[in-house]
CSV table of C-alpha atoms in Angstrom, one decimal:
chain,number,residue,atom,x,y,z
A,778,MET,CA,13.0,12.2,3.7
A,779,PRO,CA,13.1,8.6,4.2
A,780,ILE,CA,11.3,6.4,7.2
A,781,ILE,CA,14.4,4.4,7.5
A,782,SER,CA,18.1,5.7,6.4
A,783,VAL,CA,21.1,3.0,6.6
A,784,SER,CA,24.5,4.2,5.8
A,785,ASN,CA,27.9,1.7,5.8
A,786,LEU,CA,26.7,-0.7,8.1
A,787,LYS,CA,29.1,-3.8,9.3
A,788,LYS,CA,28.7,-6.6,11.1
A,789,SER,CA,30.9,-9.6,11.8
A,790,TYR,CA,31.0,-12.8,13.5
A,791,GLY,CA,34.5,-13.7,14.0
A,792,GLU,CA,36.2,-13.7,10.9
A,793,LEU,CA,33.0,-14.0,9.2
A,794,ASP,CA,31.8,-10.4,8.1
A,795,VAL,CA,28.4,-10.7,7.3
A,796,LEU,CA,27.7,-7.4,6.3
A,797,LYS,CA,30.2,-5.3,4.4
A,798,GLY,CA,29.3,-1.2,4.4
A,799,ILE,CA,25.8,-2.1,3.5
A,800,SER,CA,23.5,1.6,2.6
A,801,LEU,CA,19.7,1.7,1.4
A,802,ASP,CA,17.1,4.0,2.2
A,803,ILE,CA,13.5,3.2,2.1
A,804,ASN,CA,10.6,5.7,2.1
A,805,LYS,CA,7.1,5.8,3.9
A,806,ASN,CA,4.7,3.7,2.3
A,807,ASP,CA,7.3,1.4,0.6
A,808,VAL,CA,7.3,-2.3,0.4
A,809,VAL,CA,10.6,-3.4,0.2
A,810,ALA,CA,11.4,-6.9,-0.8
A,811,ILE,CA,15.2,-7.6,0.3
A,812,ILE,CA,16.1,-11.1,-2.0
A,813,GLY,CA,19.2,-13.2,-2.0
A,814,PRO,CA,20.8,-16.5,-1.8
A,815,SER,CA,20.7,-17.8,1.7
A,816,GLY,CA,23.5,-16.7,3.6
A,817,SER,CA,23.7,-13.1,2.0
A,818,GLY,CA,23.1,-11.5,5.3
A,819,LYS,CA,19.7,-10.4,5.0
A,820,SER,CA,18.2,-11.3,8.2
A,821,THR,CA,20.8,-9.9,9.9
A,822,LEU,CA,20.3,-6.4,8.4
A,823,LEU,CA,16.6,-6.9,9.2
A,824,ARG,CA,16.9,-7.8,12.5
A,825,SER,CA,19.5,-5.1,13.1
A,826,LEU,CA,16.8,-2.5,12.1
A,827,ILE,CA,15.1,-3.2,15.1
A,828,HIS,CA,18.1,-4.3,17.6
A,829,LEU,CA,18.1,-7.5,17.5
A,830,GLU,CA,21.5,-7.8,16.6
A,831,GLU,CA,24.4,-5.1,17.6
A,832,ILE,CA,26.1,-4.0,14.9
A,833,ASP,CA,30.3,-3.4,14.7
A,834,GLY,CA,29.9,0.0,12.2
A,835,GLY,CA,27.9,2.2,10.6
A,836,THR,CA,24.3,4.1,10.9
A,837,ILE,CA,21.0,3.3,11.5
A,838,GLN,CA,18.3,6.0,11.1
A,839,ILE,CA,14.5,5.5,12.1
A,840,ASN,CA,12.1,8.6,11.0
A,841,ASP,CA,15.2,10.5,10.7
A,842,GLU,CA,16.2,9.7,14.8
A,843,SER,CA,19.8,7.8,15.3
A,844,LEU,CA,19.4,4.4,16.9
A,845,VAL,CA,23.3,3.6,15.9
A,846,GLU,CA,25.3,6.7,14.6
A,847,LYS,CA,28.9,5.7,13.6
A,848,GLY,CA,29.0,2.6,15.4
A,849,ILE,CA,27.6,4.1,18.7
A,850,TYR,CA,24.1,3.6,20.0
A,851,ALA,CA,21.5,5.8,21.4
A,852,LYS,CA,21.4,5.3,25.1
A,853,PRO,CA,19.0,2.5,25.9
A,854,GLN,CA,15.3,4.4,26.6
A,855,GLU,CA,15.9,6.0,23.0
A,856,ILE,CA,17.0,2.7,21.8
A,857,LYS,CA,13.3,1.0,23.3
A,858,GLN,CA,11.3,4.7,22.2
A,859,ILE,CA,12.7,4.5,18.3
A,860,THR,CA,12.5,0.5,17.8
A,861,SER,CA,8.9,1.0,19.1
A,862,LYS,CA,7.8,2.3,15.7
A,863,MET,CA,8.7,-1.1,14.1
A,864,GLY,CA,6.7,-4.2,14.1
A,865,MET,CA,8.2,-7.7,13.8
A,866,VAL,CA,7.2,-11.1,12.5
A,867,PHE,CA,9.4,-13.8,12.5
A,868,GLN,CA,10.0,-17.2,10.4
A,869,HIS,CA,8.5,-19.5,13.2
A,870,PHE,CA,5.7,-17.6,14.8
A,871,ASP,CA,7.1,-17.0,18.2
A,872,LEU,CA,3.9,-17.3,19.7
A,873,PHE,CA,3.6,-18.1,23.5
A,874,PRO,CA,1.8,-21.1,23.8
A,875,HIS,CA,0.1,-20.7,27.4
A,876,LEU,CA,-1.8,-18.0,25.8
A,877,THR,CA,-5.1,-17.8,23.5
A,878,VAL,CA,-4.4,-15.9,20.3
A,879,SER,CA,-6.5,-12.9,21.9
A,880,GLY,CA,-3.7,-13.2,24.8
A,881,ASN,CA,-0.5,-13.4,22.5
A,882,LEU,CA,-2.0,-10.0,20.7
A,883,GLU,CA,-2.8,-8.1,24.3
A,884,ILE,CA,-0.3,-8.8,26.5
A,885,ALA,CA,2.2,-6.3,24.8
A,886,PRO,CA,0.1,-3.4,25.2
A,887,LYS,CA,-1.0,-4.6,28.5
A,888,LEU,CA,2.5,-4.7,29.4
A,889,ALA,CA,3.2,-1.3,28.2
A,890,LYS,CA,0.0,0.4,30.6
A,891,LYS,CA,-0.8,2.9,28.2
A,892,GLU,CA,-4.2,2.7,27.6
A,893,PRO,CA,-7.5,1.4,28.8
A,894,MET,CA,-8.2,-2.8,28.7
A,895,SER,CA,-11.7,-2.0,26.4
A,896,LYS,CA,-9.6,0.0,23.8
A,897,ILE,CA,-6.6,-3.2,23.8
A,898,LYS,CA,-9.5,-5.6,23.3
A,899,ALA,CA,-11.3,-3.5,21.0
A,900,ARG,CA,-8.1,-3.3,18.5
A,901,SER,CA,-7.6,-7.0,19.4
A,902,GLU,CA,-11.0,-8.0,17.8
A,903,GLU,CA,-10.6,-5.7,15.0
A,904,LEU,CA,-7.1,-7.5,14.1
A,905,LEU,CA,-8.3,-10.8,14.6
A,906,GLU,CA,-11.1,-10.0,12.4
A,907,LYS,CA,-8.4,-8.2,9.7
A,908,VAL,CA,-6.4,-11.3,9.2
A,909,GLY,CA,-9.7,-13.6,9.4
A,910,LEU,CA,-9.5,-15.3,12.8
A,911,THR,CA,-11.9,-14.0,14.9
A,912,LYS,CA,-13.6,-17.5,15.4
A,913,TRP,CA,-10.2,-18.4,16.7
A,914,LYS,CA,-9.6,-16.1,19.0
A,915,ASN,CA,-10.0,-18.1,22.4
A,916,ALA,CA,-8.1,-20.8,20.9
A,917,TYR,CA,-4.2,-21.7,21.8
A,918,PRO,CA,-1.2,-21.9,19.2
A,919,ALA,CA,-1.1,-25.6,19.3
A,920,ASN,CA,-4.5,-26.0,17.6
A,921,LEU,CA,-3.7,-24.0,14.8
A,922,SER,CA,-2.1,-24.5,11.3
A,923,GLY,CA,1.0,-22.8,10.5
A,924,GLY,CA,-0.5,-20.4,8.4
A,925,GLN,CA,-3.0,-19.1,11.2
A,926,LYS,CA,0.0,-19.0,13.8
A,927,GLN,CA,1.4,-16.8,11.3
A,928,ARG,CA,-1.4,-14.6,10.5
A,929,VAL,CA,-1.8,-14.3,14.6
A,930,ALA,CA,1.5,-13.5,14.3
A,931,ILE,CA,0.8,-10.4,12.3
A,932,ALA,CA,-1.8,-9.4,13.9
A,933,ARG,CA,0.4,-9.1,16.7
A,934,ALA,CA,2.6,-7.4,15.7
A,935,LEU,CA,0.0,-4.8,14.3
A,936,MET,CA,-1.1,-4.2,17.9
A,937,MET,CA,1.6,-1.9,18.7
A,938,GLU,CA,0.3,0.3,16.0
A,939,PRO,CA,3.7,0.5,14.2
A,940,GLU,CA,5.0,2.5,11.4
A,941,ILE,CA,7.0,0.2,9.7
A,942,LEU,CA,6.6,-4.0,9.2
A,943,LEU,CA,9.5,-6.3,9.1
A,944,PHE,CA,8.8,-9.5,8.2
A,945,ASP,CA,11.9,-12.3,8.2
A,946,GLU,CA,11.1,-15.1,5.7
A,947,PRO,CA,7.3,-15.3,6.8
A,948,THR,CA,6.4,-18.4,5.0
A,949,SER,CA,9.2,-20.1,4.5
A,950,ALA,CA,8.3,-22.3,7.7
A,951,LEU,CA,4.9,-23.3,5.9
A,952,ASP,CA,3.6,-26.0,3.7
A,953,PRO,CA,2.7,-24.9,0.0
A,954,GLU,CA,-0.9,-24.5,0.3
A,955,LEU,CA,-0.7,-22.1,3.8
A,956,THR,CA,1.9,-19.7,2.1
A,957,GLY,CA,-1.1,-18.1,0.3
A,958,GLU,CA,-3.1,-17.1,3.2
A,959,VAL,CA,0.0,-15.6,5.0
A,960,LEU,CA,0.8,-13.6,1.4
A,961,GLU,CA,-2.8,-12.3,0.9
A,962,VAL,CA,-2.7,-10.5,4.4
A,963,MET,CA,0.9,-9.0,3.2
A,964,LYS,CA,-0.9,-7.6,0.2
A,965,ASN,CA,-3.9,-6.1,1.9
A,966,LEU,CA,-1.5,-4.4,4.4
A,967,ALA,CA,0.4,-2.8,1.3
A,968,LYS,CA,-2.7,-1.9,-0.1
A,969,GLU,CA,-3.2,0.0,2.9
A,970,LYS,CA,0.0,1.5,2.4
A,971,MET,CA,1.7,0.0,5.5
A,972,THR,CA,5.4,0.0,5.0
A,973,MET,CA,7.1,-3.0,5.0
A,974,VAL,CA,10.0,-4.8,4.5
A,975,VAL,CA,10.2,-7.8,3.7
A,976,VAL,CA,12.8,-10.7,3.6
A,977,THR,CA,11.8,-13.6,1.0
A,978,HIS,CA,11.8,-16.3,-1.3
A,979,GLU,CA,8.7,-15.9,-2.8
A,980,MET,CA,9.7,-14.6,-5.9
A,981,GLY,CA,5.8,-14.1,-7.0
A,982,PHE,CA,5.1,-11.6,-4.1
A,983,ALA,CA,7.9,-9.6,-4.7
A,984,GLN,CA,7.2,-9.2,-8.4
A,985,GLU,CA,3.4,-8.4,-7.4
A,986,VAL,CA,3.4,-6.4,-4.1
A,987,ALA,CA,6.7,-4.8,-3.8
A,988,THR,CA,7.7,-1.5,-4.6
A,989,LYS,CA,11.6,-1.6,-4.6
A,990,ALA,CA,13.6,-4.6,-4.2
A,991,ILE,CA,16.9,-5.2,-2.8
A,992,PHE,CA,19.2,-7.9,-3.7
A,993,MET,CA,21.8,-8.9,-1.2
A,994,ASP,CA,25.0,-11.5,-2.3
A,995,ASN,CA,27.8,-12.2,0.1
A,996,GLY,CA,26.9,-9.5,2.5
A,997,GLU,CA,26.3,-6.9,0.0
A,998,VAL,CA,23.8,-4.9,-1.5
A,999,VAL,CA,24.3,-5.7,-5.2
A,1000,GLU,CA,21.9,-4.1,-6.7
A,1001,SER,CA,18.5,-2.0,-5.7
A,1002,GLY,CA,15.5,-0.2,-7.1
A,1003,ASN,CA,12.0,-0.4,-8.6
A,1004,ALA,CA,10.9,-3.6,-7.6
A,1005,LYS,CA,9.7,-3.9,-11.6
A,1006,ALA,CA,13.0,-2.9,-13.4
A,1007,LEU,CA,15.1,-5.0,-11.3
A,1008,PHE,CA,12.9,-8.2,-11.8
A,1009,GLU,CA,12.5,-7.0,-15.2
A,1010,ASN,CA,15.9,-5.8,-16.2
A,1011,PRO,CA,18.8,-6.7,-13.5
A,1012,GLN,CA,22.0,-4.5,-14.5
A,1013,PHE,CA,24.2,-7.4,-12.6
A,1014,ASP,CA,25.2,-10.6,-13.8
A,1015,ARG,CA,24.9,-11.8,-10.0
A,1016,THR,CA,21.2,-10.4,-10.1
A,1017,LYS,CA,20.9,-12.0,-13.1
A,1018,ALA,CA,22.1,-15.5,-12.3
A,1019,PHE,CA,19.9,-15.1,-8.8
A,1020,LEU,CA,17.2,-14.2,-10.8
A,1021,LYS,CA,17.6,-16.9,-13.6
A,1022,ARG,CA,18.0,-19.5,-10.8
A,1023,SER,CA,14.5,-18.3,-8.7
A,1024,LEU,CA,12.1,-17.6,-11.2
A,1025,LYS,CA,11.9,-21.0,-12.8
């Protein structure tokens, strides 16, 4: 059974149709690369999954629970419970500048008030070690490189122990030499079988790590399937043209 199931998803901004009846399924432990030209609706799709965008029609199910069913959303408390299964990593980090690295990780679990502070701190330490930032735990975001900030953002998303991680262009705001350190963390998460949905222009990462690839263009899913097959033997002219440009 898919962990994410999307059916006939539609979203418009005025006269502009951004998502034109998107349907897709994502299974547990999948690493899904969503690729395609800028403006094809990739980020809007991703943000819709975690209710940062309200859709105009269609169905989104997370772990067989309906976030939205034929355009009608669940009740606010149900939406909160469903979306809590997902973590999101944004293009521009979105760290709190007035909090230390540890503070950024610990604030959401503190506000949730579901577990003792000692447990929250222990998980924070463990995750900072995982992303290679233990010695930076008392630093403020202003003193970190872009790559370090993004690794903090990944650790922060993991603090709430999500079943699914969503990444929206996680390396596009980084200098090329800092991109590798973020991708390495993501590769390690893939090895640990974390379910990930990644909107990315990093074709090398998508080819190496993704189990499934989805090519979007002009608000539509043009082609999807096994990542290796899609990259090596695309079936549609639009996919072939995009990959020819992107894999130079």
